[in-house]
Short mmCIF file of C-alpha atoms and ligand atoms in Angstrom, two decimals:
data_model
loop_
_atom_site.label_atom_id
_atom_site.label_comp_id
_atom_site.label_asym_id
_atom_site.label_seq_id
_atom_site.Cartn_x
_atom_site.Cartn_y
_atom_site.Cartn_z
CA MET F 2 -0.36 0.13 0.07
CA ASN F 3 0.73 3.46 -0.88
CA ILE F 4 0.41 5.50 2.46
CA LEU F 5 1.09 9.35 2.69
CA PHE F 6 1.86 10.04 6.60
CA MET F 7 1.64 14.10 7.14
CA ALA F 8 2.60 16.07 10.14
CA SER F 9 4.14 19.18 11.42
CA GLU F 10 6.80 18.16 12.76
CA ALA F 11 9.37 14.71 12.99
CA PHE F 12 12.23 13.76 14.30
CA PRO F 13 15.60 14.23 13.80
CA PHE F 14 14.59 17.18 10.89
CA ILE F 15 12.53 18.71 13.99
CA LYS F 16 10.74 18.29 17.09
CA THR F 17 8.52 20.57 19.79
CA GLY F 18 6.98 17.04 21.42
CA GLY F 19 6.08 13.56 21.33
CA LEU F 20 4.11 13.65 17.99
CA ALA F 21 7.76 14.31 16.17
CA ASP F 22 9.37 10.94 17.57
CA VAL F 23 5.63 9.44 16.32
CA ALA F 24 6.10 10.55 12.87
CA GLY F 25 10.00 9.93 13.02
CA ALA F 26 9.49 6.03 14.00
CA LEU F 27 5.83 5.41 12.23
CA PRO F 28 6.98 5.15 8.77
CA ARG F 29 10.06 2.83 9.12
CA ALA F 30 7.67 0.52 10.69
CA LEU F 31 5.04 0.73 7.99
CA MET F 32 7.57 0.07 5.96
CA LYS F 33 8.97 -3.06 7.52
CA ARG F 34 5.29 -4.29 7.00
CA GLY F 35 6.14 -4.68 3.69
CA HIS F 36 4.28 -0.74 2.75
CA SER F 37 5.83 2.07 0.69
CA VAL F 38 5.38 5.20 2.98
CA HIS F 39 6.62 8.69 1.79
CA LEU F 40 6.34 11.32 5.18
CA ILE F 41 5.05 15.28 4.45
CA VAL F 42 6.44 18.46 6.25
CA PRO F 43 6.45 21.65 6.22
CA ALA F 44 10.01 22.85 5.05
CA TYR F 45 10.60 25.36 8.04
CA GLN F 46 13.85 26.88 7.95
CA SER F 47 15.40 25.42 10.66
CA LEU F 48 14.78 22.09 9.41
CA LEU F 49 16.37 23.22 6.49
CA ALA F 50 19.23 24.50 7.24
CA ARG F 51 20.19 21.33 9.85
CA ILE F 52 19.86 19.51 6.66
CA ARG F 53 22.21 21.36 4.79
CA ALA F 54 24.91 21.98 7.83
CA GLY F 55 25.02 18.18 7.91
CA GLU F 56 23.33 18.10 11.70
CA VAL F 57 20.99 15.14 10.46
CA PRO F 58 23.52 12.03 9.23
CA SER F 59 23.47 11.17 5.81
CA VAL F 60 20.86 12.74 4.39
CA ALA F 61 20.96 15.08 1.32
CA LEU F 62 18.66 17.49 0.01
CA LYS F 63 17.22 17.61 -3.42
CA LEU F 64 14.74 19.91 -4.76
CA THR F 65 12.29 17.73 -7.49
CA THR F 66 9.31 19.87 -8.12
CA THR F 67 7.41 23.42 -8.31
CA LEU F 68 4.26 23.71 -8.06
CA THR F 69 1.41 27.11 -8.00
CA LEU F 70 -1.57 26.39 -5.31
CA GLU F 71 -3.93 29.70 -5.78
CA GLY F 72 -1.20 31.42 -7.79
CA GLU F 73 1.79 30.89 -4.53
CA ARG F 74 4.55 29.35 -6.29
CA VAL F 75 5.34 24.88 -3.73
CA ALA F 76 9.20 23.74 -4.02
CA LEU F 77 8.76 20.26 -3.43
CA TRP F 78 11.88 19.22 -1.22
CA ARG F 79 13.21 15.52 -1.57
CA THR F 80 15.01 13.71 1.43
CA ARG F 81 14.47 11.08 3.63
CA LEU F 82 14.54 9.84 7.44
CA PRO F 83 17.54 9.26 7.76
CA GLY F 84 19.46 4.93 8.23
CA THR F 85 15.74 4.44 6.35
CA ARG F 86 13.87 4.50 2.94
CA VAL F 87 10.79 6.75 4.38
CA THR F 88 11.03 9.26 1.53
CA VAL F 89 10.28 12.94 3.18
CA TRP F 90 8.66 15.93 0.57
CA LEU F 91 9.37 19.14 2.50
CA VAL F 92 6.47 22.00 1.47
CA ASP F 93 8.46 24.69 1.14
CA ILE F 94 7.10 28.08 1.08
CA PRO F 95 7.83 31.76 2.23
CA ALA F 96 5.82 31.39 5.24
CA PHE F 97 7.30 28.05 6.52
CA SER F 98 11.23 28.56 4.35
CA GLU F 99 11.74 32.25 5.71
CA ARG F 100 10.81 32.29 9.02
CA SER F 101 13.11 30.92 12.06
CA GLY F 102 11.37 30.10 15.39
CA ASN F 103 9.39 27.56 15.86
CA PRO F 104 7.05 25.54 14.33
CA TYR F 105 3.80 27.58 15.52
CA THR F 106 5.10 30.29 17.01
CA GLY F 107 7.75 33.65 16.52
CA LEU F 108 10.65 34.24 18.89
CA ASP F 109 7.76 36.24 21.53
CA GLY F 110 6.34 32.86 21.95
CA ARG F 111 2.78 33.90 19.98
CA ASP F 112 1.52 31.79 17.84
CA TRP F 113 2.00 32.76 14.55
CA PRO F 114 -0.85 35.31 12.70
CA ASP F 115 -1.14 33.33 9.34
CA ASN F 116 -1.05 30.03 10.58
CA HIS F 117 -4.60 28.76 9.55
CA GLN F 118 -2.65 29.30 5.16
CA ARG F 119 1.38 27.85 6.16
CA PHE F 120 -0.50 25.00 6.81
CA PHE F 121 -3.54 25.13 5.27
CA ARG F 122 -1.15 25.61 2.22
CA PHE F 123 0.49 22.62 3.74
CA CYS F 124 -2.56 20.57 3.36
CA GLN F 125 -3.01 21.34 0.12
CA ALA F 126 0.74 20.39 -1.18
CA ALA F 127 0.33 17.04 0.30
CA VAL F 128 -3.38 16.37 -1.24
CA ALA F 129 -1.43 17.02 -5.29
CA VAL F 130 1.20 14.49 -3.61
CA ALA F 131 -1.22 11.57 -2.87
CA THR F 132 -3.37 12.58 -5.90
CA ASN F 133 -0.04 12.21 -8.44
CA ARG F 134 -0.91 16.17 -9.26
CA ALA F 135 2.72 17.12 -8.01
CA GLY F 136 4.66 15.72 -10.81
CA LEU F 137 5.65 13.35 -8.73
CA ASN F 138 4.48 10.24 -10.54
CA TRP F 139 2.98 8.55 -7.45
CA SER F 140 -0.02 8.89 -5.34
CA ALA F 141 -1.07 7.71 -2.23
CA ASP F 142 -3.66 4.94 -1.53
CA LEU F 143 -4.51 6.56 1.83
CA VAL F 144 -3.34 9.27 3.50
CA HIS F 145 -2.19 9.97 7.07
CA ALA F 146 -2.98 12.92 8.97
CA ASN F 147 -2.08 14.04 12.49
CA ASP F 148 -3.68 16.80 14.17
CA TRP F 149 -4.82 19.84 13.99
CA GLN F 150 -1.92 21.61 11.20
CA CYS F 151 -3.10 18.43 8.72
CA GLY F 152 -7.00 18.42 9.67
CA MET F 153 -7.85 20.30 6.51
CA ALA F 154 -6.62 17.84 4.06
CA CYS F 155 -9.41 15.27 5.16
CA TRP F 156 -11.63 18.11 3.92
CA LEU F 157 -9.77 18.40 0.89
CA LEU F 158 -9.22 14.77 -0.31
CA ARG F 159 -13.28 14.36 -0.08
CA GLN F 160 -13.44 17.44 -2.61
CA THR F 161 -11.10 15.41 -5.07
CA PRO F 162 -12.69 13.25 -7.40
CA SER F 163 -10.71 9.71 -6.78
CA ALA F 164 -8.90 10.87 -3.84
CA PRO F 165 -7.75 8.36 -1.45
CA PRO F 166 -9.40 7.96 2.21
CA SER F 167 -8.22 9.46 5.17
CA VAL F 168 -6.83 8.20 8.88
CA PHE F 169 -6.61 10.71 11.56
CA THR F 170 -4.93 10.46 14.77
CA ILE F 171 -5.87 12.76 17.26
CA HIS F 172 -2.48 13.17 19.66
CA ASN F 173 -3.67 16.36 21.80
CA LEU F 174 -7.11 17.18 21.62
CA ALA F 175 -6.10 20.59 24.27
CA TYR F 176 -4.87 21.44 20.85
CA HIS F 177 -7.90 22.59 17.97
CA GLY F 178 -6.65 24.90 16.06
CA LEU F 179 -8.81 27.90 16.40
CA PHE F 180 -8.91 30.93 14.07
CA SER F 181 -11.79 34.03 13.58
CA GLN F 182 -13.96 33.38 11.38
CA PRO F 183 -12.25 35.97 9.19
CA ALA F 184 -9.48 32.72 8.10
CA LEU F 185 -12.64 31.17 6.63
CA TYR F 186 -12.93 33.57 3.97
CA ASP F 187 -9.31 34.22 3.53
CA LEU F 188 -8.83 30.55 2.29
CA GLY F 189 -11.89 30.63 0.34
CA LEU F 190 -13.82 27.60 2.14
CA PRO F 191 -17.62 27.61 1.01
CA ASP F 192 -19.60 29.07 3.39
CA THR F 193 -21.52 25.55 4.10
CA LEU F 194 -18.74 24.84 6.31
CA TRP F 195 -19.70 27.06 9.49
CA GLN F 196 -21.75 25.14 11.30
CA PRO F 197 -21.35 23.49 14.21
CA ASP F 198 -21.51 19.97 12.64
CA TYR F 199 -19.19 20.97 10.59
CA LEU F 200 -15.65 23.11 11.12
CA GLU F 201 -17.16 26.23 13.38
CA PHE F 202 -16.41 25.00 16.98
CA TYR F 203 -18.00 27.82 19.00
CA GLY F 204 -17.50 31.34 16.85
CA GLN F 205 -14.42 29.97 15.93
CA LEU F 206 -13.32 27.69 13.20
CA SER F 207 -11.51 24.85 14.54
CA PHE F 208 -8.95 23.02 11.84
CA ILE F 209 -8.99 19.39 14.35
CA LYS F 210 -12.91 19.11 13.19
CA ALA F 211 -11.56 19.29 9.65
CA GLY F 212 -10.30 15.73 10.68
CA LEU F 213 -12.52 14.82 12.98
CA VAL F 214 -15.27 15.37 10.43
CA PHE F 215 -14.37 14.12 7.13
CA ALA F 216 -11.26 11.97 7.65
CA HIS F 217 -12.77 7.78 6.85
CA ARG F 218 -11.21 6.32 10.33
CA LEU F 219 -9.86 7.67 13.75
CA THR F 220 -7.80 7.08 15.88
CA THR F 221 -5.74 8.28 18.97
CA VAL F 222 -2.39 7.16 20.23
CA SER F 223 -3.29 5.30 24.06
CA PRO F 224 -6.88 3.16 24.21
CA GLY F 225 -7.82 4.87 27.62
CA TYR F 226 -7.79 8.03 25.96
CA ALA F 227 -9.77 6.42 23.42
CA ARG F 228 -12.55 6.51 25.97
CA GLU F 229 -11.95 9.12 28.17
CA ILE F 230 -12.15 11.92 25.04
CA GLN F 231 -15.69 10.93 24.38
CA THR F 232 -16.45 12.24 27.96
CA PRO F 233 -17.33 15.70 28.85
CA ASP F 234 -15.05 15.86 31.05
CA MET F 235 -12.17 15.25 29.49
CA GLY F 236 -13.48 15.85 25.42
CA HIS F 237 -12.38 19.84 25.38
CA GLY F 238 -15.63 19.70 23.97
CA LEU F 239 -15.72 17.47 21.04
CA ASP F 240 -16.79 14.81 22.55
CA GLY F 241 -19.78 14.79 21.45
CA LEU F 242 -18.76 14.65 17.90
CA LEU F 243 -16.43 11.88 18.84
CA ARG F 244 -19.44 9.75 20.07
CA ALA F 245 -21.39 10.13 17.21
CA ARG F 246 -18.15 9.23 15.33
CA HIS F 247 -17.82 6.06 18.36
CA ASP F 248 -17.34 3.16 15.35
CA ASP F 249 -14.96 5.00 13.67
CA LEU F 250 -12.73 5.73 16.76
CA SER F 251 -10.26 3.52 18.02
CA GLY F 252 -7.05 3.80 20.52
CA ILE F 253 -4.03 2.11 19.69
CA LEU F 254 -0.75 2.68 21.85
CA ASN F 255 2.17 4.53 20.61
CA GLY F 256 5.91 2.68 20.63
CA ILE F 257 8.96 4.24 20.91
CA ASP F 258 12.00 4.39 18.99
CA THR F 259 13.97 1.08 21.00
CA GLU F 260 17.28 2.53 18.50
CA VAL F 261 16.81 5.81 19.93
CA TRP F 262 16.38 5.41 23.43
CA HIS F 263 18.56 2.04 24.10
CA PRO F 264 19.87 1.89 27.54
CA GLY F 265 22.81 -0.09 25.81
CA ARG F 266 22.85 1.65 22.81
CA ASP F 267 22.82 4.80 24.11
CA ARG F 268 26.04 7.18 22.26
CA TYR F 269 24.46 10.21 25.44
CA LEU F 270 25.56 7.44 28.02
CA ALA F 271 28.82 7.00 29.29
CA THR F 272 28.06 3.96 30.50
CA PRO F 273 25.77 1.57 28.49
CA TYR F 274 23.14 -0.54 31.04
CA ASN F 275 20.58 -3.17 30.90
CA GLN F 276 18.14 -4.98 32.90
CA HIS F 277 20.70 -7.47 33.50
CA ARG F 278 23.60 -5.35 33.93
CA LEU F 279 21.56 -2.42 37.14
CA GLN F 280 24.92 -1.48 38.99
CA ARG F 281 25.89 1.08 36.10
CA LYS F 282 23.32 2.61 35.89
CA SER F 283 23.48 3.98 39.28
CA LEU F 284 27.16 5.19 37.96
CA ASN F 285 24.89 6.95 34.85
CA THR F 286 22.94 8.93 38.09
CA ALA F 287 26.41 9.75 39.71
CA ASP F 288 27.42 11.50 36.34
CA LEU F 289 24.32 13.17 36.23
CA ARG F 290 24.96 14.49 39.86
CA LYS F 291 28.18 16.07 39.00
CA GLN F 292 26.86 17.48 35.46
CA LEU F 293 25.17 19.35 37.25
CA GLY F 294 26.17 20.18 40.19
CA LEU F 295 24.30 17.99 43.18
CA THR F 296 25.39 16.95 46.27
CA MET F 297 26.85 13.49 45.93
CA ILE F 298 24.11 12.40 48.71
CA THR F 299 23.40 8.08 46.59
CA GLU F 300 20.72 7.60 49.35
CA GLN F 301 18.31 10.40 47.58
CA PRO F 302 16.94 8.67 45.34
CA LEU F 303 17.41 10.94 42.51
CA VAL F 304 13.79 11.52 40.52
CA GLY F 305 13.66 13.41 37.49
CA PHE F 306 11.06 15.78 35.21
CA VAL F 307 11.78 16.24 31.58
CA GLY F 308 8.53 17.88 29.34
CA ARG F 309 6.66 21.11 27.89
CA MET F 310 6.42 23.66 30.79
CA VAL F 311 2.01 23.53 30.33
CA ALA F 312 -0.32 22.92 32.82
CA GLN F 313 -1.01 19.49 30.64
CA LYS F 314 2.21 17.98 32.18
CA GLY F 315 0.82 18.12 36.12
CA LEU F 316 3.58 20.31 37.33
CA ASP F 317 0.88 22.88 39.72
CA LEU F 318 0.93 19.79 41.37
CA LEU F 319 5.12 18.89 41.57
CA LEU F 320 4.87 22.39 42.80
CA ALA F 321 2.01 22.02 45.29
CA VAL F 322 4.44 19.07 46.51
CA LEU F 323 7.63 18.42 46.21
CA PRO F 324 9.53 21.00 48.33
CA GLU F 325 7.49 19.86 51.39
CA TYR F 326 9.62 16.17 50.17
CA LEU F 327 12.64 19.07 49.04
CA GLN F 328 13.02 19.99 53.43
CA LYS F 329 13.15 17.10 54.59
CA SER F 330 15.72 16.07 52.33
CA ALA F 331 13.93 12.32 50.41
CA LEU F 332 14.61 13.28 47.03
CA GLN F 333 17.35 15.01 44.68
CA LEU F 334 15.13 17.36 41.55
CA VAL F 335 16.23 16.76 37.92
CA VAL F 336 14.11 18.72 36.02
CA LEU F 337 14.57 19.81 32.52
CA GLY F 338 11.52 22.08 30.29
CA LYS F 339 10.49 24.45 28.61
CA GLY F 340 7.19 26.51 28.00
CA ASP F 341 5.02 29.15 30.18
CA PRO F 342 6.79 31.52 31.72
CA HIS F 343 4.65 31.15 34.92
CA TYR F 344 5.97 27.50 35.09
CA GLU F 345 10.05 28.47 34.12
CA GLN F 346 10.03 30.69 36.79
CA ALA F 347 8.32 28.61 40.01
CA PHE F 348 10.78 25.97 39.08
CA ALA F 349 14.08 28.09 39.07
CA LYS F 350 12.94 29.65 42.48
CA LEU F 351 12.91 25.68 43.36
CA ALA F 352 16.70 25.51 41.55
CA LEU F 353 17.77 29.15 43.63
CA THR F 354 16.19 27.24 46.77
CA PHE F 355 17.46 24.09 47.25
CA PRO F 356 21.11 24.65 45.26
CA ASP F 357 22.85 21.28 46.29
CA THR F 358 19.09 19.41 45.74
CA VAL F 359 17.88 20.64 42.42
CA SER F 360 19.18 20.57 39.12
CA VAL F 361 15.94 22.88 37.04
CA THR F 362 17.44 23.23 32.89
CA LEU F 363 15.51 25.40 31.25
CA GLY F 364 15.25 24.79 27.64
CA TYR F 365 15.58 21.99 24.94
CA ASP F 366 18.42 18.96 25.33
CA GLU F 367 17.41 15.98 23.63
CA ALA F 368 20.75 14.73 25.63
CA LEU F 369 20.38 15.95 28.59
CA ALA F 370 16.77 13.82 28.10
CA HIS F 371 18.84 10.57 27.40
CA ARG F 372 20.82 11.23 30.36
CA ILE F 373 17.75 12.20 33.17
CA GLU F 374 15.94 9.05 31.43
CA ALA F 375 19.42 6.68 32.18
CA GLY F 376 20.52 8.73 35.94
CA ALA F 377 16.89 8.55 36.70
CA ASP F 378 15.69 6.01 40.13
CA LEU F 379 12.13 7.78 39.51
CA PHE F 380 10.65 9.42 36.98
CA LEU F 381 7.38 12.07 37.63
CA MET F 382 3.87 12.16 34.75
CA PRO F 383 1.80 13.59 36.89
CA SER F 384 -0.07 15.12 33.91
CA LEU F 385 -3.82 16.10 34.19
CA PHE F 386 -4.85 13.97 30.81
CA GLU F 387 -1.33 12.40 28.68
CA PRO F 388 -2.63 11.10 25.37
CA CYS F 389 -0.25 8.55 25.34
CA GLY F 390 3.07 10.15 26.68
CA LEU F 391 5.97 8.52 25.73
CA ASN F 392 8.64 10.09 28.89
CA GLN F 393 6.95 7.11 30.79
CA LEU F 394 7.77 4.32 28.09
CA TYR F 395 11.42 6.01 27.82
CA SER F 396 11.77 5.78 31.78
CA LEU F 397 10.18 1.59 31.70
CA ARG F 398 13.06 1.73 28.94
CA TYR F 399 15.55 2.47 31.14
CA GLY F 400 14.89 1.30 34.76
CA ALA F 401 13.57 5.13 36.23
CA LEU F 402 10.39 4.21 37.76
CA PRO F 403 7.84 5.88 36.63
CA LEU F 404 5.38 6.89 39.30
CA VAL F 405 2.15 8.65 37.20
CA HIS F 406 -1.12 9.81 38.18
CA ALA F 407 -2.79 6.99 35.78
CA VAL F 408 -5.42 8.61 32.95
CA GLY F 409 -4.85 8.76 29.45
CA GLY F 410 -1.55 6.05 28.19
CA LEU F 411 -0.09 6.34 31.39
CA GLY F 412 -2.56 4.24 33.10
CA ASP F 413 -2.35 1.51 29.54
CA THR F 414 0.85 1.87 29.92
CA VAL F 415 2.25 2.27 34.13
CA VAL F 416 0.70 -1.36 36.10
CA ASP F 417 1.15 -0.71 40.48
CA GLU F 418 -1.65 -2.53 41.57
CA GLY F 419 0.47 -5.38 43.85
CA ASN F 420 1.40 -7.62 41.43
CA PRO F 421 5.38 -8.19 42.03
CA VAL F 422 4.80 -10.28 38.06
CA ARG F 423 3.76 -7.41 36.26
CA ASP F 424 4.50 -3.51 38.90
CA ASN F 425 6.27 -1.60 36.93
CA GLY F 426 5.87 1.43 38.38
CA PHE F 427 3.80 3.75 40.99
CA CYS F 428 0.20 5.25 39.62
CA PHE F 429 -2.15 7.24 41.70
CA HIS F 430 -5.64 7.99 40.16
CA ARG F 431 -7.07 11.79 41.51
CA PRO F 432 -5.40 14.52 40.06
CA GLN F 433 -4.71 16.17 43.76
CA PRO F 434 -1.93 16.67 45.69
CA ASP F 435 -2.60 14.26 48.50
CA ALA F 436 -2.63 11.57 45.63
CA LEU F 437 0.30 12.34 44.82
CA SER F 438 1.92 12.92 47.95
CA ALA F 439 0.88 9.44 48.95
CA ALA F 440 2.26 7.85 45.92
CA LEU F 441 5.85 9.61 45.81
CA SER F 442 5.72 8.26 49.88
CA ARG F 443 4.51 4.84 48.91
CA ALA F 444 7.87 4.60 45.94
CA LEU F 445 9.98 6.53 48.02
CA GLU F 446 9.49 3.69 51.22
CA MET F 447 10.10 1.24 48.56
CA TYR F 448 13.51 2.86 47.28
CA GLU F 449 14.66 3.23 51.25
CA LYS F 450 12.78 -0.14 52.93
CA ASP F 451 13.05 -2.98 49.90
CA THR F 452 15.80 -2.60 47.41
CA SER F 453 14.55 -6.02 46.23
CA ALA F 454 10.70 -5.32 44.61
CA TRP F 455 12.83 -1.46 44.04
CA ARG F 456 14.88 -3.98 41.47
CA GLN F 457 12.10 -6.07 40.20
CA ARG F 458 9.73 -3.49 39.56
CA GLN F 459 12.73 -2.21 36.89
CA ARG F 460 13.23 -5.24 35.55
CA ASN F 461 9.59 -5.58 34.52
CA ALA F 462 9.92 -1.91 33.23
CA MET F 463 12.75 -2.57 31.95
CA GLY F 464 11.85 -6.42 30.00
CA GLY F 465 8.75 -4.36 28.41
CA ASP F 466 7.64 -4.07 24.41
CA TYR F 467 7.56 -0.69 23.60
CA SER F 468 9.22 -0.75 20.45
CA TRP F 469 6.49 0.17 17.22
CA ASN F 470 5.72 -3.10 16.36
CA GLN F 471 2.34 -4.31 17.80
CA SER F 472 1.37 -0.34 17.02
CA ALA F 473 2.01 -1.02 13.24
CA ALA F 474 0.75 -4.29 13.23
CA ALA F 475 -2.80 -2.17 14.66
CA TYR F 476 -2.46 0.50 12.25
CA ASP F 477 -1.85 -1.69 9.20
CA GLN F 478 -5.36 -3.70 10.18
CA LEU F 479 -6.99 -0.30 10.04
CA TYR F 480 -5.44 0.95 6.97
CA GLN F 481 -7.13 -2.55 5.82
CA LYS F 482 -10.26 -1.97 7.05
CA THR F 483 -10.67 1.34 6.33
CA LEU F 484 -9.82 1.30 2.37
CA SER F 485 -12.25 -2.46 1.77
CA SER F 486 -14.87 0.07 3.31
CA VAL F 487 -14.87 3.06 0.45
P1 ADP G 1 4.11 15.80 24.48
O1 ADP G 1 4.47 14.82 22.98
O2 ADP G 1 2.62 16.04 24.96
O3 ADP G 1 5.35 16.98 25.03
P2 ADP G 1 5.68 12.92 25.07
O4 ADP G 1 5.09 12.44 26.42
O5 ADP G 1 4.74 12.58 24.21
O6 ADP G 1 4.04 14.85 25.68
O7 ADP G 1 7.41 13.51 24.32
C1 ADP G 1 7.90 14.61 25.09
C2 ADP G 1 9.10 14.04 23.74
O8 ADP G 1 10.28 15.40 24.63
C3 ADP G 1 9.71 12.85 24.99
O9 ADP G 1 10.51 12.41 23.69
C4 ADP G 1 10.84 14.80 26.12
O10 ADP G 1 12.31 14.22 25.85
C5 ADP G 1 10.65 15.14 24.63
N1 ADP G 1 10.98 16.46 24.69
C6 ADP G 1 10.05 17.85 25.92
N2 ADP G 1 10.47 18.80 26.08
C7 ADP G 1 11.55 18.41 25.83
C8 ADP G 1 13.25 19.52 26.60
N3 ADP G 1 12.84 20.56 27.13
N4 ADP G 1 14.52 18.69 25.88
C9 ADP G 1 14.50 17.25 25.65
N5 ADP G 1 13.49 16.92 24.53
C10 ADP G 1 12.36 17.10 25.86
C1 GLC G 2 1.06 14.41 22.51
C2 GLC G 2 0.60 13.90 24.06
C3 GLC G 2 1.07 12.72 23.89
C4 GLC G 2 1.81 11.67 22.97
C5 GLC G 2 2.63 12.54 21.74
C6 GLC G 2 2.43 11.17 20.31
O1 GLC G 2 1.79 15.11 22.03
O2 GLC G 2 0.37 15.23 24.22
O3 GLC G 2 0.26 12.69 24.90
O4 GLC G 2 2.40 11.15 23.55
O5 GLC G 2 1.69 13.45 21.28
O6 GLC G 2 1.43 10.82 20.08
#
């Protein structure tokens, strides 16, 4: 099957969150199942610059074709996902390639004001590729679109005679891709789309709804989140629509790139290790303490957090609970994150208050993220909601026991049910400080008093299969089902 996989970011080209990890790994896993997968991504300036500077290993750029969409010239560059046979198309318009900054926001942190035009053009280009109207002599049997940036492709495909069907994956329902009503006219969209059954969402134009309404099948990144988003509490205002499409919606858990995240072969670690050589993990803990200037007190477990600093990640819970434990010298804390200034400041303050036991790095640092997974004893993910979550999977694989709020993909992957053969982390079930605190106390007590139970959980965690194999098989099945029903 020819599959066009659309995403607004893909590792190792460009990444702001887990979507990039998925787009960088799932296409390869699908190739292994015998499909021909082409990935299409916007040609952001920083992405082109990284490839040209040789920072993305072993790939070259080739300008392949240009097309004209509504009078605008769109160039398509061709490259490859490093280490794979996955062809990558980069959609080059000035609004992508001539801007520095983040894919979605300017240097001031505000959304680019023309995001609707940028991502609509991206969708038009993807549809031209999928339907063999881009001069590439290739067409897709199916388009797999991800998140709001790709939503309009699902509508465009429905407008195009004999176009392939689409699957739309929700990586995070909190991000709707909302624009004010004039965007509808800027894009020349028909008035008929302006109604609640289609793209209107409480007076705004919603790109994610284009995916949710017009894709042939919907998926999200864990079975737990698939259930949760159909409830008013966790449906972000779209639960009614999702309930209506219940029969077309499924949850497929993400895998991880087990080559990139491999404690035994991680290029960022001085001392690789595995579940049979767990004492070597503590050398990574010592390295990390040294690198970050923390006191070498091995009795205190090293507790990690890596992630976007946004409310979703449960940072208010951490800020409510951790000071008490730090005061008691019960743990050391390593934080790596970037996001809302309000959270960045609160964590920076924590590091100032506890200079010997707290390290906070504000920024994006791939190497440090790997070293934290390798060095941490415990890894915190108290997310209020979590569609899948990748960090807990990295943590499991690295034996940094995840302590999670058991929602969405966290509840589907972290086991804490009093079963020594299966337990691989710690869970709490209410997003409240006292619930987090109880789970943390329980974990610290086990760390201190029951090394063999702790080691067993680490081995259970590290022995799990987090590869893409099963998920790719599930997507494969879904694609077949989609094709056979159109
Ligand atoms: P989300 O996609 O909601 O941000 P995930 O857990 O699915 O959450 O994925 C986050 C990904 O981004 C992980 O690969 C994580 O290591 C990475 N990440 C997040 N923040 C940072 C950071 N500041 N530095 C390095 N990696 C980060
Ligand atoms: C989103 C979600 C995260 C998920 C990732 C990849 O960013 O917040 O939970 O793991 O997408 O699917």
